[in-house]
Amino acid sequence: MKCLLELYRIDTLDPLKRALDHGHHDIVEVICKEMDPELSLPWAAQHRELEAIKQIYHHRRDADMWEFLQAVMAAISSGNFEIVKFLNETCGEDLYQRGTNHKDCCPLTRAIECGHVELVKYLYANGYKATSFEIAFSAAVSYGPLELVELFCGDERCSAASINQGFVVAAGAGQLANMKCLQLKQEFDDSMLAEAFKRAAGCGQTEVVEHLYSERDQISTSAFEEAAIVAGGGGHLSVLKLLDGKNPISDELAVKVFLSAAKDKGLRCSDIDDQVGVLEFLHAKGCIASDVIVKVFPEAAGSSSVDVMEFLYTTASIPSYVVDEAFENASYDNCVEVVEFLYKTGGVFAKTIEETFMVSARDEDMYFVECLYNCGCVSRELLEKASQSAETTSLFHLFLSRTRDNEALKKAFA
């Protein structure tokens, strides 16, 4: 077996899996010694194979420590305490020499996010210089449970500034219990309450918004307006309706929120809920003039969904020159669906289509070359013109060759 492994490189995990399944410990050892740890370590961690992890470490401890860190992260995700403990104790501080100041490479943060409380407590007590405290504390207030928030609040590194930031982070994550816990630790001034209020609104956390609004004496008019704007931008209709119910949104503010929603200007802390619903809600108030929609249409085309563009187009009379500008913006900054929708309105000028296609072909932006072609707006003449200006070795010529082959096949089977 050993001779075979020395002769032939192992590029599949099947032999290791079979050896482990059948309890062939001597074969497991030989395979782990010869196999590339970049392949074997992640698999062993994901499949909770402590025996394999021990053999890999014993024979391949010269491997890049990054591979062992990734194995720890995989073991944490699956909640395997034994593997985490083994690697943490055997690799020691070397395990944490790089990458751990980023939350995606931090064992302690991963354990918090996965809700493995016992692993969190172990790593917190035995993680050497495992992480930036601020990153771990933010994860704790974002995910909980309350037990972990209390644990980190008791750390000597937990400053008033940490608690301030944690309060805002918890608001955005909708962790009301954690927010109340932090409020017992220290008093927050108006500015921090306003920041938390805006964050909660922008992340669609209706319950938190309602809780903070109960302290409305400390929520200024400007904070209320900013909260409405970011809520609208994120498509958080329930938050917007709550705010409107508490303090009716003025016509002037409604226009600002409408523009924010149309341009997709929300916070990037959550998925967009219901942009079109927000637009419909505000338009129903009767204060959104057609010229507002016409003006925002080109900019919206560069960032919003096709549903938003359809709503705007059908709600106001959009001139052809505006559709043309929107098409150009969408071609450079948005998705196929929006480009196709705008083309099908019939308002895009032929010159704009030609210029956009020629630039995409020249820059080898194959996503939009195919997008424009599949929309049906590229003539055979335009294809030939673009081919003459592109390098013969370019990706565009490869696309053109494939297109011609497909057309030939269609004719052959017609």
Coordinates of C-alpha atoms in Angstrom, one line a residue:
M1 CA 0.0 0.0 0.0
K2 CA 2.8 2.4 1.0
C3 CA 4.6 1.7 -2.3
L4 CA 1.5 2.4 -4.3
L5 CA 0.9 5.7 -2.6
E6 CA 4.5 6.7 -3.2
L7 CA 4.2 5.9 -6.9
Y8 CA 0.7 7.4 -7.5
R9 CA -0.5 10.7 -6.3
I10 CA -3.9 10.5 -4.4
D11 CA -6.4 13.0 -5.7
T12 CA -9.5 11.4 -4.4
L13 CA -10.8 11.0 -0.8
D14 CA -12.4 7.6 -1.4
P15 CA -9.5 5.5 -0.2
L16 CA -9.4 7.5 3.1
K17 CA -13.1 7.2 3.6
R18 CA -13.1 3.5 3.0
A19 CA -10.2 2.9 5.4
L20 CA -11.9 4.9 8.1
D21 CA -15.2 3.1 7.6
H22 CA -13.6 -0.3 7.9
G23 CA -11.3 0.6 10.8
H24 CA -8.0 0.0 8.9
H25 CA -6.0 2.3 11.1
D26 CA -2.6 1.4 9.5
I27 CA -3.9 2.3 6.1
V28 CA -5.5 5.6 7.4
E29 CA -2.0 6.5 8.7
V30 CA -0.3 5.8 5.4
I31 CA -2.9 7.7 3.4
C32 CA -2.8 10.7 5.7
K33 CA 1.0 10.8 5.5
E34 CA 1.0 10.8 1.7
M35 CA -2.1 12.8 0.8
D36 CA -2.0 16.5 0.3
P37 CA -3.4 18.1 3.5
E38 CA -5.1 20.8 1.5
L39 CA -7.4 18.0 0.3
S40 CA -7.6 15.8 3.4
L41 CA -7.8 18.3 6.2
P42 CA -11.1 20.1 5.2
W43 CA -12.7 16.8 4.5
A44 CA -11.7 15.2 7.8
A45 CA -12.9 18.3 9.7
Q46 CA -16.2 18.4 7.9
H47 CA -16.8 14.7 8.5
R48 CA -15.8 14.7 12.1
E49 CA -12.9 12.3 11.6
L50 CA -10.7 13.0 14.6
E51 CA -8.5 10.0 13.8
A52 CA -7.6 11.4 10.4
I53 CA -7.0 14.8 11.8
K54 CA -4.5 13.4 14.4
Q55 CA -2.6 11.4 11.7
I56 CA -2.5 14.4 9.3
Y57 CA -1.1 16.6 12.1
H58 CA 1.4 14.0 13.1
H59 CA 2.8 13.4 9.7
R60 CA 2.1 16.7 7.9
R61 CA 2.6 19.3 10.6
D62 CA 4.9 21.2 8.1
A63 CA 1.7 22.0 6.1
D64 CA 0.7 25.7 5.9
M65 CA -0.9 26.6 9.2
W66 CA -3.7 28.2 7.2
E67 CA -4.9 24.7 6.3
F68 CA -5.2 23.8 10.0
L69 CA -7.1 27.0 10.7
Q70 CA -9.6 26.2 8.0
A71 CA -10.0 22.8 9.5
V72 CA -10.8 24.4 12.8
M73 CA -13.3 26.6 11.2
A74 CA -15.0 23.6 9.5
A75 CA -15.0 21.7 12.8
I76 CA -16.6 24.6 14.5
S77 CA -19.3 24.8 11.9
S78 CA -20.2 21.2 12.5
G79 CA -20.0 21.6 16.2
N80 CA -17.2 19.1 16.7
F81 CA -15.6 20.0 20.1
E82 CA -13.0 17.2 20.0
I83 CA -11.4 18.3 16.7
V84 CA -11.4 22.0 17.7
K85 CA -9.8 21.2 21.1
F86 CA -7.2 18.9 19.6
L87 CA -6.1 21.4 16.9
N88 CA -6.3 24.3 19.3
E89 CA -4.0 22.6 21.8
T90 CA -1.5 21.0 19.4
C91 CA -1.1 24.0 17.0
G92 CA -1.1 26.5 19.8
E93 CA -0.6 30.2 19.2
D94 CA 0.7 29.5 15.7
L95 CA -2.9 28.7 14.7
Y96 CA -3.8 32.4 15.2
Q97 CA -0.9 34.2 13.6
R98 CA -2.8 35.4 10.6
G99 CA -6.3 36.1 9.4
T100 CA -8.1 36.0 12.7
N101 CA -8.8 39.7 12.8
H102 CA -11.3 39.2 10.1
K103 CA -14.6 37.7 11.3
D104 CA -14.7 35.1 8.5
C105 CA -11.4 33.6 9.7
C106 CA -12.0 33.8 13.4
P107 CA -12.8 30.6 15.3
L108 CA -14.4 32.4 18.2
T109 CA -16.6 34.4 16.0
R110 CA -17.6 31.4 13.9
A111 CA -18.6 29.5 17.1
I112 CA -20.8 32.5 18.1
E113 CA -22.5 32.7 14.7
C114 CA -23.2 28.9 14.8
G115 CA -24.6 29.1 18.2
H116 CA -22.2 26.6 19.8
V117 CA -22.1 28.1 23.3
E118 CA -19.8 25.5 24.8
L119 CA -17.3 25.9 22.0
V120 CA -17.5 29.7 22.5
K121 CA -16.7 29.4 26.2
Y122 CA -13.8 27.0 25.4
L123 CA -12.3 29.2 22.7
Y124 CA -12.8 32.3 24.8
A125 CA -10.9 30.7 27.7
N126 CA -8.3 28.9 25.5
G127 CA -8.1 30.8 22.2
Y128 CA -4.7 32.5 22.8
K129 CA -4.8 35.7 20.7
A130 CA -7.7 34.3 18.8
T131 CA -9.5 37.4 17.7
S132 CA -10.0 41.1 17.9
F133 CA -12.3 41.6 21.0
E134 CA -14.5 44.1 19.0
I135 CA -15.2 41.5 16.3
A136 CA -16.1 38.9 18.9
F137 CA -18.3 41.3 20.9
S138 CA -20.1 42.4 17.8
A139 CA -20.8 38.8 16.9
A140 CA -22.1 38.1 20.4
V141 CA -24.6 41.0 20.4
S142 CA -25.7 40.1 16.9
Y143 CA -26.4 36.4 17.5
G144 CA -26.6 35.9 21.2
P145 CA -27.6 34.2 23.4
L146 CA -27.8 36.6 26.3
E147 CA -25.4 34.4 28.2
L148 CA -22.6 35.2 25.8
V149 CA -23.4 38.9 25.9
E150 CA -23.0 38.8 29.7
L151 CA -19.8 36.9 29.3
F152 CA -18.2 39.5 27.0
C153 CA -19.5 42.4 29.0
G154 CA -17.6 41.1 31.9
D155 CA -14.3 41.2 30.0
E156 CA -11.9 44.0 31.0
R157 CA -11.6 44.9 27.4
C158 CA -15.3 45.8 27.2
S159 CA -15.3 49.6 27.2
A160 CA -18.1 52.1 27.1
A161 CA -17.3 52.6 23.4
S162 CA -17.6 48.8 22.9
I163 CA -21.1 48.8 24.5
N164 CA -22.2 51.8 22.5
Q165 CA -21.2 50.1 19.2
G166 CA -22.7 46.8 20.4
F167 CA -26.0 48.5 21.1
V168 CA -26.2 49.8 17.5
V169 CA -25.1 46.4 16.1
A170 CA -27.7 44.6 18.2
A171 CA -30.4 47.0 16.9
G172 CA -29.5 46.1 13.3
A173 CA -29.6 42.4 14.1
G174 CA -33.0 42.6 15.8
Q175 CA -31.6 41.4 19.1
L176 CA -33.9 43.3 21.5
A177 CA -33.0 41.2 24.5
N178 CA -29.4 41.9 24.0
M179 CA -30.1 45.6 23.6
K180 CA -32.0 45.7 26.9
C181 CA -29.1 43.9 28.6
L182 CA -26.7 46.6 27.3
Q183 CA -29.1 49.4 28.4
L184 CA -28.7 48.0 32.0
K185 CA -24.9 48.3 31.7
Q186 CA -24.8 52.0 30.9
E187 CA -27.0 54.9 29.8
F188 CA -27.1 55.8 26.1
D189 CA -27.2 59.4 25.0
D190 CA -29.5 60.8 22.3
S191 CA -27.0 60.3 19.5
M192 CA -26.5 56.6 20.3
L193 CA -30.3 56.0 20.5
A194 CA -30.7 57.8 17.2
E195 CA -28.0 55.6 15.6
A196 CA -29.6 52.4 16.8
F197 CA -33.0 53.7 15.6
K198 CA -31.7 54.3 12.1
R199 CA -29.8 51.0 12.0
A200 CA -32.9 49.1 13.1
A201 CA -35.1 50.8 10.5
G202 CA -32.5 50.3 7.7
C203 CA -32.3 46.6 8.6
G204 CA -36.0 46.0 8.7
Q205 CA -36.2 45.4 12.5
T206 CA -39.8 46.5 13.1
E207 CA -39.9 45.3 16.8
V208 CA -36.7 47.2 17.7
V209 CA -37.9 50.3 15.9
E210 CA -41.1 50.2 17.9
H211 CA -39.2 49.7 21.2
L212 CA -36.8 52.6 20.5
Y213 CA -39.7 54.9 19.4
S214 CA -41.2 54.5 22.8
E215 CA -38.3 56.6 23.9
R216 CA -39.3 59.2 21.3
D217 CA -38.3 62.2 23.4
Q218 CA -34.8 61.2 22.5
I219 CA -35.5 60.5 18.8
S220 CA -35.1 63.8 16.9
T221 CA -37.0 64.8 13.8
S222 CA -33.8 64.4 11.7
A223 CA -33.2 60.9 13.1
F224 CA -36.9 59.9 12.3
E225 CA -36.5 61.2 8.7
E226 CA -33.2 59.4 8.1
A227 CA -34.7 56.2 9.5
A228 CA -37.7 56.5 7.1
I229 CA -35.3 57.1 4.2
V230 CA -33.1 54.0 4.9
A231 CA -36.1 51.9 5.6
G232 CA -37.6 52.8 2.3
G233 CA -34.3 52.3 0.5
G234 CA -34.2 48.7 1.9
G235 CA -37.8 48.0 0.9
H236 CA -38.8 47.6 4.5
L237 CA -42.5 48.3 4.1
S238 CA -43.5 47.2 7.6
V239 CA -41.1 49.6 9.2
L240 CA -42.2 52.4 7.0
K241 CA -45.9 51.8 7.8
L242 CA -45.0 51.7 11.5
L243 CA -43.2 55.1 11.3
D244 CA -46.1 56.6 9.3
G245 CA -48.5 55.4 11.9
K246 CA -46.5 56.9 14.7
N247 CA -45.9 60.2 13.0
P248 CA -47.5 60.7 9.5
I249 CA -44.8 61.1 6.8
S250 CA -44.9 64.5 5.2
D251 CA -45.2 65.0 1.5
E252 CA -41.6 66.3 1.3
L253 CA -40.3 63.3 3.3
A254 CA -42.4 60.9 1.2
V255 CA -40.6 62.1 -2.0
K256 CA -37.2 61.5 -0.4
V257 CA -38.2 58.0 0.7
F258 CA -39.6 57.3 -2.7
L259 CA -36.3 58.3 -4.4
S260 CA -34.3 56.2 -1.9
A261 CA -36.5 53.1 -2.7
A262 CA -36.4 53.7 -6.4
K263 CA -32.6 53.9 -6.4
D264 CA -32.1 51.0 -4.0
K265 CA -30.3 53.1 -1.5
G266 CA -30.9 51.0 1.6
L267 CA -28.4 49.6 4.0
R268 CA -26.7 46.4 3.0
C269 CA -27.4 44.7 6.3
S270 CA -30.3 42.6 5.1
D271 CA -32.1 41.4 2.0
I272 CA -34.3 43.9 0.2
D273 CA -37.9 43.2 1.4
D274 CA -40.4 44.9 -0.8
Q275 CA -39.2 47.8 -2.9
V276 CA -42.2 47.9 -5.1
G277 CA -44.5 47.7 -2.0
V278 CA -42.8 50.8 -0.6
L279 CA -43.1 52.7 -3.9
E280 CA -46.8 51.8 -4.2
F281 CA -47.4 52.8 -0.6
L282 CA -45.8 56.2 -1.1
H283 CA -47.4 56.8 -4.5
A284 CA -50.8 56.1 -3.0
K285 CA -50.4 59.1 -0.8
G286 CA -50.8 61.3 -3.9
C287 CA -47.7 63.4 -3.4
I288 CA -45.3 61.7 -5.9
A289 CA -45.5 63.8 -9.1
S290 CA -44.8 62.2 -12.5
D291 CA -41.8 64.4 -13.0
V292 CA -40.2 62.9 -9.9
I293 CA -40.5 59.4 -11.4
V294 CA -39.2 60.6 -14.8
K295 CA -36.2 62.2 -13.2
V296 CA -35.3 59.2 -11.1
F297 CA -35.9 56.6 -13.9
P298 CA -32.4 56.6 -15.5
E299 CA -30.6 56.4 -12.1
A300 CA -32.9 53.6 -10.9
A301 CA -32.1 51.6 -14.0
G302 CA -28.5 51.4 -12.8
S303 CA -29.2 49.7 -9.5
S304 CA -32.8 48.5 -9.1
S305 CA -34.7 45.4 -10.0
V306 CA -36.8 44.8 -13.1
D307 CA -39.9 44.9 -10.9
V308 CA -39.1 48.4 -9.8
M309 CA -38.4 49.5 -13.3
E310 CA -41.7 48.1 -14.5
F311 CA -43.6 49.9 -11.7
L312 CA -41.9 53.2 -12.5
Y313 CA -42.5 52.8 -16.3
T314 CA -46.2 52.0 -15.9
T315 CA -46.8 54.6 -13.3
A316 CA -45.6 57.7 -15.3
S317 CA -45.2 58.6 -18.9
I318 CA -41.5 58.0 -19.6
P319 CA -40.2 59.8 -22.7
S320 CA -38.0 57.8 -25.1
Y321 CA -34.9 59.9 -24.4
V322 CA -35.2 59.0 -20.7
V323 CA -35.7 55.3 -21.5
D324 CA -32.6 55.5 -23.8
E325 CA -30.5 57.0 -20.9
A326 CA -31.8 54.4 -18.6
F327 CA -30.9 51.6 -21.0
E328 CA -27.3 52.9 -21.2
N329 CA -27.0 53.0 -17.4
A330 CA -28.5 49.5 -17.0
S331 CA -26.1 48.1 -19.6
Y332 CA -23.1 49.2 -17.7
D333 CA -24.3 48.8 -14.1
N334 CA -27.3 46.4 -13.8
C335 CA -28.6 43.0 -14.9
V336 CA -29.9 41.3 -18.0
E337 CA -33.5 41.4 -17.0
V338 CA -33.5 45.2 -16.7
V339 CA -31.7 45.7 -20.0
E340 CA -34.1 43.4 -21.7
F341 CA -37.2 45.1 -20.2
L342 CA -36.0 48.6 -21.3
Y343 CA -35.2 47.4 -24.8
K344 CA -38.7 45.9 -25.1
T345 CA -40.3 49.2 -24.3
G346 CA -39.3 50.3 -27.8
G347 CA -37.9 53.6 -26.4
V348 CA -34.2 52.8 -26.9
F349 CA -32.5 54.5 -29.8
A350 CA -30.6 52.3 -32.4
K351 CA -27.5 54.4 -32.0
T352 CA -27.4 53.7 -28.2
I353 CA -27.7 50.0 -28.8
E354 CA -24.9 50.1 -31.3
E355 CA -22.6 52.1 -29.1
T356 CA -23.3 50.0 -26.1
F357 CA -22.6 46.8 -27.9
M358 CA -19.5 48.0 -29.6
V359 CA -18.0 49.2 -26.2
S360 CA -19.0 45.8 -24.6
A361 CA -17.3 43.9 -27.4
R362 CA -14.2 46.1 -27.3
D363 CA -13.9 45.7 -23.5
E364 CA -14.6 42.0 -23.7
D365 CA -17.5 42.4 -21.3
M366 CA -19.0 39.1 -22.4
Y367 CA -21.8 39.3 -19.8
F368 CA -23.4 42.2 -21.6
V369 CA -22.4 41.1 -25.1
E370 CA -24.5 38.0 -24.5
C371 CA -27.1 40.0 -22.7
L372 CA -27.6 42.4 -25.6
Y373 CA -27.5 39.6 -28.1
N374 CA -30.0 37.4 -26.3
C375 CA -32.4 40.4 -26.0
G376 CA -32.6 40.3 -29.8
C377 CA -31.4 43.9 -30.3
V378 CA -28.2 43.0 -32.1
S379 CA -28.4 42.7 -35.9
R380 CA -26.1 40.6 -38.0
E381 CA -24.6 43.7 -39.4
L382 CA -23.7 45.0 -36.0
L383 CA -22.1 41.6 -35.1
E384 CA -19.9 41.9 -38.2
K385 CA -19.0 45.5 -37.4
A386 CA -18.0 44.6 -33.9
S387 CA -15.9 41.6 -35.1
Q388 CA -13.9 43.9 -37.4
S389 CA -12.8 46.1 -34.6
A390 CA -12.1 43.3 -32.1
E391 CA -8.8 41.3 -31.9
T392 CA -9.1 38.0 -33.6
T393 CA -7.9 36.2 -30.4
S394 CA -10.5 38.0 -28.2
L395 CA -13.2 36.5 -26.2
F396 CA -15.7 38.3 -28.5
H397 CA -14.5 36.3 -31.5
L398 CA -14.9 33.1 -29.5
F399 CA -18.5 34.2 -28.7
L400 CA -19.0 35.0 -32.4
S401 CA -17.8 31.6 -33.5
R402 CA -20.1 29.9 -31.0
T403 CA -23.0 32.0 -32.1
R404 CA -22.4 31.0 -35.7
D405 CA -22.2 27.3 -34.8
N406 CA -25.5 27.5 -32.9
E407 CA -27.2 29.2 -35.8
A408 CA -25.9 26.5 -38.2
L409 CA -27.2 23.8 -35.9
K410 CA -30.6 25.5 -35.7
K411 CA -30.8 25.6 -39.5
A412 CA -29.7 22.0 -39.8
F413 CA -32.5 20.8 -37.5
A414 CA -35.2 23.2 -38.7

